XYZ file of N, CA and C in Angstrom:
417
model
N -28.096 -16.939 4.286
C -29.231 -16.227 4.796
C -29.607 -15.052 3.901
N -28.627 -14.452 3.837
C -28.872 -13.500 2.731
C -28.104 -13.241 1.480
N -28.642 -14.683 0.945
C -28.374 -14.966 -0.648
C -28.564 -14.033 -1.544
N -30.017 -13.213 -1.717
C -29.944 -12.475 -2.997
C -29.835 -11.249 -2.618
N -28.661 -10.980 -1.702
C -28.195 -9.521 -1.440
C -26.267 -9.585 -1.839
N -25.941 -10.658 -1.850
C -24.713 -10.774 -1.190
C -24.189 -11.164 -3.324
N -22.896 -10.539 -3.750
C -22.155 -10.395 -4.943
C -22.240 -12.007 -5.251
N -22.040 -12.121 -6.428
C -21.968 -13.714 -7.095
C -20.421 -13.369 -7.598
N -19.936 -14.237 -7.094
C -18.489 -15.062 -7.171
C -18.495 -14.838 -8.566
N -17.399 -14.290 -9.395
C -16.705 -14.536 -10.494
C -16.051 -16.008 -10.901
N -16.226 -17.267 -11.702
C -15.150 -17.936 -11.585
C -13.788 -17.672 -11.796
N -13.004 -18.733 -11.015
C -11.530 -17.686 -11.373
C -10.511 -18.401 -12.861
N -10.581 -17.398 -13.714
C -9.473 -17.616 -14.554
C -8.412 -19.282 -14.226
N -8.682 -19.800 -15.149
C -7.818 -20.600 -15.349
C -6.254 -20.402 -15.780
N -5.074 -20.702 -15.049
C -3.825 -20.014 -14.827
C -2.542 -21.753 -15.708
N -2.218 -21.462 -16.790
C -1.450 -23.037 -17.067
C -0.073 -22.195 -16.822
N 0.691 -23.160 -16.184
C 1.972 -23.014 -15.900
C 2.866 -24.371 -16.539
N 3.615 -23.678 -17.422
C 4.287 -25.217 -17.761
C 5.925 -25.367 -17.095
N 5.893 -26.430 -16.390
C 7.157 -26.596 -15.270
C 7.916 -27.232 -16.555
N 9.605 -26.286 -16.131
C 10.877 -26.429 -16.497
C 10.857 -26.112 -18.340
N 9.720 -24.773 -18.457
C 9.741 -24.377 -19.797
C 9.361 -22.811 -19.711
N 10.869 -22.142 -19.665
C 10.714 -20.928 -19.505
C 10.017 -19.959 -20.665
N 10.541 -20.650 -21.452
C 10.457 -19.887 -23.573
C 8.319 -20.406 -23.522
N 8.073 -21.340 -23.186
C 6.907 -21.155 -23.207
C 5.852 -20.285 -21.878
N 6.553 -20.330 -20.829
C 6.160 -19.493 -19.787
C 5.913 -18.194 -20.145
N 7.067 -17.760 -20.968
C 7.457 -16.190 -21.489
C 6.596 -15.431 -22.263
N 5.338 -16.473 -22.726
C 4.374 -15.753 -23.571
C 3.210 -15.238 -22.839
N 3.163 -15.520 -21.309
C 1.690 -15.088 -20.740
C 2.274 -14.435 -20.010
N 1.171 -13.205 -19.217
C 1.631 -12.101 -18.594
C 1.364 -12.493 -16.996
N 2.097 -13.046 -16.684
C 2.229 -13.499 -15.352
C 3.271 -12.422 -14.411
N 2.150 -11.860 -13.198
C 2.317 -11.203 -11.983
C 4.090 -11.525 -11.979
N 4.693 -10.734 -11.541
C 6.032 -10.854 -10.816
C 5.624 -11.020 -9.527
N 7.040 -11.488 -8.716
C 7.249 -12.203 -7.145
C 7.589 -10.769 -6.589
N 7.857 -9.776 -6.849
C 8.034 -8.633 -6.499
C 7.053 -8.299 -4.794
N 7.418 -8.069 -4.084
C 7.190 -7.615 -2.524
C 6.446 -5.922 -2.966
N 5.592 -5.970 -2.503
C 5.008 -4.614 -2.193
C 3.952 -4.137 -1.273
N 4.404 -3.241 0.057
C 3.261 -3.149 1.076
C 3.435 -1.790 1.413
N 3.507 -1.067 0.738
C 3.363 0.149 0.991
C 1.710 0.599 0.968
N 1.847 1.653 1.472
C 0.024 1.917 1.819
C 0.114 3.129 1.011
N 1.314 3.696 0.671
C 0.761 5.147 0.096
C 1.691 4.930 -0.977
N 1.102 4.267 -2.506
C 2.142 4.213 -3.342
C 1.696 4.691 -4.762
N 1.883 5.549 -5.585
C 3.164 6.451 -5.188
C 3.005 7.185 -4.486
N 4.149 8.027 -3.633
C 4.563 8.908 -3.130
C 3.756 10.546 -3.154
N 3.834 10.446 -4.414
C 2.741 12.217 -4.548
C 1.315 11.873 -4.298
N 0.601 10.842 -3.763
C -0.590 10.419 -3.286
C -0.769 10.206 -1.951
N 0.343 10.750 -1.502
C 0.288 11.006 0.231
C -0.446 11.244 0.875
N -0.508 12.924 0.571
C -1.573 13.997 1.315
C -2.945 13.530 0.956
N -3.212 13.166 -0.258
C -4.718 12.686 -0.685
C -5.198 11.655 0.411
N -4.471 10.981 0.152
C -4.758 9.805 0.839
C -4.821 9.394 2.506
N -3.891 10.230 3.116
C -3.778 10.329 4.179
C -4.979 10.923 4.917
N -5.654 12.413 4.620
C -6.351 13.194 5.171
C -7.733 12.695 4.192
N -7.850 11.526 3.654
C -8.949 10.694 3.116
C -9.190 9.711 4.788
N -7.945 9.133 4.788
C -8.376 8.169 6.279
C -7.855 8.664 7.155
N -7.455 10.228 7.467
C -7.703 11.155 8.829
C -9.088 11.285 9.015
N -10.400 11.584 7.995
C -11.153 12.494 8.141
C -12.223 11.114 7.802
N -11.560 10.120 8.147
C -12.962 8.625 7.854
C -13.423 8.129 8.973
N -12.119 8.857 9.986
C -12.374 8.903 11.813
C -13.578 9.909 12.152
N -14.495 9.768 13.011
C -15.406 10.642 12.763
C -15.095 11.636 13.756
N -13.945 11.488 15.113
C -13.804 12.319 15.560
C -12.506 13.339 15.231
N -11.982 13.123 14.282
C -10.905 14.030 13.490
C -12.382 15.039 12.635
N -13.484 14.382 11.901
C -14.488 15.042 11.442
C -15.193 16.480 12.586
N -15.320 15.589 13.448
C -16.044 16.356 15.048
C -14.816 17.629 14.961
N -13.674 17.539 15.472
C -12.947 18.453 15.977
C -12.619 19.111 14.797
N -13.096 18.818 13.364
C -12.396 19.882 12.046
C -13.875 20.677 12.076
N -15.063 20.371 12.480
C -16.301 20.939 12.802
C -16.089 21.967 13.727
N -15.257 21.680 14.877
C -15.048 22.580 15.876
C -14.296 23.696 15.575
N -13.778 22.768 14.474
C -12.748 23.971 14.215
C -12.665 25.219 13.648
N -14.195 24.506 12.615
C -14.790 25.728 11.770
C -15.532 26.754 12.460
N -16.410 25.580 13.270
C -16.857 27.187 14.080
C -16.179 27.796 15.490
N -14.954 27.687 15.645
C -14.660 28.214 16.451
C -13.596 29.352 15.577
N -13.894 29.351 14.429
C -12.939 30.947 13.835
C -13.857 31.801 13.401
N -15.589 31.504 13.488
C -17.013 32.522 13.562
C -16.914 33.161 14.621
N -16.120 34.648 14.879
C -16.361 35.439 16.158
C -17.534 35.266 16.704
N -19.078 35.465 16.212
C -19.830 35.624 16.837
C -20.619 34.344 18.007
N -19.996 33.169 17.061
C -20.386 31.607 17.706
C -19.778 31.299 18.354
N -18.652 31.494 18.551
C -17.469 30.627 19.548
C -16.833 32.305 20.778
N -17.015 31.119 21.898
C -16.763 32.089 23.128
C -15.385 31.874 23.072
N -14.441 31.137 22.433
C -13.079 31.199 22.758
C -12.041 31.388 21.784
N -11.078 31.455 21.815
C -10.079 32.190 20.616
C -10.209 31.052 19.025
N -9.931 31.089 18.305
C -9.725 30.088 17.164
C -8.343 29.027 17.349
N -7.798 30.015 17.653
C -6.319 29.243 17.936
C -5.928 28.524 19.107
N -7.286 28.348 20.035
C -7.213 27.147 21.057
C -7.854 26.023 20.536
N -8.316 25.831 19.073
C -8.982 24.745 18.864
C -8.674 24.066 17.732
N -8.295 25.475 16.969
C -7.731 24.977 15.437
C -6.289 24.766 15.442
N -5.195 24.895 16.307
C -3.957 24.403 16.658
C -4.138 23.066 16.608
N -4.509 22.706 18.411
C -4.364 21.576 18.828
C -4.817 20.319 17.359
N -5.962 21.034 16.592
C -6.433 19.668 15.738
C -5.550 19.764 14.743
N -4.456 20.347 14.107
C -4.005 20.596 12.513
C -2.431 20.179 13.722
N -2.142 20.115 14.909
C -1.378 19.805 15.470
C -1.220 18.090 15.658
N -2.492 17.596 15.856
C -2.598 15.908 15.997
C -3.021 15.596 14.492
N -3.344 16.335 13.399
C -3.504 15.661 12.226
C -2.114 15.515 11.544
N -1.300 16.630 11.833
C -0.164 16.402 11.094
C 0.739 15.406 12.144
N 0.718 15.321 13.637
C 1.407 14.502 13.715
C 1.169 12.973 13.402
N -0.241 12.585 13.410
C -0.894 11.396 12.720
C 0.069 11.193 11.187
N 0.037 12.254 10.748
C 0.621 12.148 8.767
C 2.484 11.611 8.905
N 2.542 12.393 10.406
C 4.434 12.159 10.251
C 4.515 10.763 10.221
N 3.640 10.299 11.338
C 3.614 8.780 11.857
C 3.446 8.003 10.934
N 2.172 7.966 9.646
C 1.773 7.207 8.506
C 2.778 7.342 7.773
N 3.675 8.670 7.451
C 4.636 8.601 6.496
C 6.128 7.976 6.744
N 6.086 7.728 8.070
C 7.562 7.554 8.813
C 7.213 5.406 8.564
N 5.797 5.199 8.818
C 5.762 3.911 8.750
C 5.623 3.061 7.369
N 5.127 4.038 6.552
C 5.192 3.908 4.834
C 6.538 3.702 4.469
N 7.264 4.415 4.857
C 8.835 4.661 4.583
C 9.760 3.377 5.216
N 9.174 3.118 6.465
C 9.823 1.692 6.844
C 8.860 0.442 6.103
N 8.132 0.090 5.446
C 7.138 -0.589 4.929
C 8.178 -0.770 3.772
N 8.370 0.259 2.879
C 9.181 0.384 1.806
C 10.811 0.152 1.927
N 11.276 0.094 2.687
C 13.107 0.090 3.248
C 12.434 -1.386 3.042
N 11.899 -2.142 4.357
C 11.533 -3.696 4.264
C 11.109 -4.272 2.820
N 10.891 -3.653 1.932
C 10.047 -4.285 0.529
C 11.444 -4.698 0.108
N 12.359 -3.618 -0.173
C 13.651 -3.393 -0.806
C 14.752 -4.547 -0.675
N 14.839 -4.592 0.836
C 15.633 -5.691 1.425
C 15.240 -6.739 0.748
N 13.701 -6.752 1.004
C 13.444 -8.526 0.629
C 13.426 -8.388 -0.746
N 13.324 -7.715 -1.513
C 13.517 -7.473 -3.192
C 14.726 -7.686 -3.625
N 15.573 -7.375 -2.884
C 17.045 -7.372 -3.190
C 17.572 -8.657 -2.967
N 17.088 -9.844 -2.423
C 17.952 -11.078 -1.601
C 18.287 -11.795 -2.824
N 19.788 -11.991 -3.228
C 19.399 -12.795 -4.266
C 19.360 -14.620 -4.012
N 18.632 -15.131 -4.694
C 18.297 -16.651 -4.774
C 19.118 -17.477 -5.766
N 19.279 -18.654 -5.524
C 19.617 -19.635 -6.303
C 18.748 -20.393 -6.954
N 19.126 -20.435 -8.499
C 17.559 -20.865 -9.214
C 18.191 -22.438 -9.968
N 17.453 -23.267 -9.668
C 17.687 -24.456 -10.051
C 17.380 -24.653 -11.749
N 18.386 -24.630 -12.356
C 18.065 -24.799 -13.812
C 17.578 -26.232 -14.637
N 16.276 -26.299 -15.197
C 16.203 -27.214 -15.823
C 17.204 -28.268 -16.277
N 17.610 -27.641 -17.028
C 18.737 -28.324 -17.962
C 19.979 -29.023 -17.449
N 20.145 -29.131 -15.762
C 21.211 -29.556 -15.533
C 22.492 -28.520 -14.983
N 22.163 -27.344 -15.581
C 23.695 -26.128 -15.609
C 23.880 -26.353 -14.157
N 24.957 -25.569 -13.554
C 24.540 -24.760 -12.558
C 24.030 -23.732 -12.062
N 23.794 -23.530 -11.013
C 22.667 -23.117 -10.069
C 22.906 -21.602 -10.690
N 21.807 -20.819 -10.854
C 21.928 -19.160 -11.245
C 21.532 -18.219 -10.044
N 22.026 -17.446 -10.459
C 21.977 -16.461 -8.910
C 21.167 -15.381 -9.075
N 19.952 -15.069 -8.778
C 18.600 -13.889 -9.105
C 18.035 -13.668 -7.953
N 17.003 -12.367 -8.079
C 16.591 -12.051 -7.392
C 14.980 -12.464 -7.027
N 14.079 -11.960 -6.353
C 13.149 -12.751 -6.023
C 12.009 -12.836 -7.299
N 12.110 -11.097 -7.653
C 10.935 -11.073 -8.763
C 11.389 -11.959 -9.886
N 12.360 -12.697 -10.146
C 12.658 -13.576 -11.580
C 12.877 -15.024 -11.029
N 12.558 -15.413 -9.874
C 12.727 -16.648 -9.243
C 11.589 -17.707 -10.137
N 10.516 -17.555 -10.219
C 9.482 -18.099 -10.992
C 9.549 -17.898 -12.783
N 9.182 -16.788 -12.908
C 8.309 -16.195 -14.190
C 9.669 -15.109 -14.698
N 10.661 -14.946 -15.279
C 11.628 -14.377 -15.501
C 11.030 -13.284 -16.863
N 11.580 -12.320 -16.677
C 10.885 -10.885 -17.884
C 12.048 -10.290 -18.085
């Protein structure tokens, strides 16, 4: 319906994988199996990021509005610190919560990063023992 509004598809890259040939695998830069779901990564991109999607809520926006003008003596009939508490009180506990669940996001990456696998060798050997990111595409 609305064709000449809507992005045109990129085709996608053509990807050759050659099965049970690692030495030729080894020359293209192929993604690792590596697990990653962290929402705030790295770490010193926390605060940015966090009070980016505190303040994308429009009523965290509303009450940081309130907040401003309720520390203008002449505009606000009531103290500053009945309005600007309570909100820097639910924003930071919002941040403990995002950071406490980032932090379990990341413990879970680890685990499953860590499992090691049994890798079926071409050649016959026996079985090798690795972890997930070298299960495929080994670096």
């Amino acid at each position: 319906m609305l064709g000449c509004c809507r992005k045109k598809k990129e085709p996608l890259e053509e990807v050759v994988v050659y099965l049970n040939n690692e030495t030729a695998n080894s020359t293209f830069e192929y993604p690792t199996n590596k697990i990653n779901s962290m929402k705030y990564s790295p770490w010193f991109t926390f605060p940015f990021k966090n009070l980016f999607e505190q303040f994308r809520r429009y009523h965290n926006s509303y009450f940081l509005l309130v907040a401003i003008f309720s520390c203008i003596p002449g505009v606000s009939p009531i103290s500053w610190t009945s309005a600007v508490l309570p909100f820097v009180l639910i924003i930071l506990t919002a941040a403990v919560k995002e950071a406490f669940e980032d932090y379990k996001r990341w413990r879970s990456d680890v685990e499953v990063n860590e499992v090691i696998y049994q890798k079926l060798n071409p050649d016959g050997s026996p079985l090798t023992r690795v972890k997930l990111n070298r299960v495929f595409f080994p670096r």
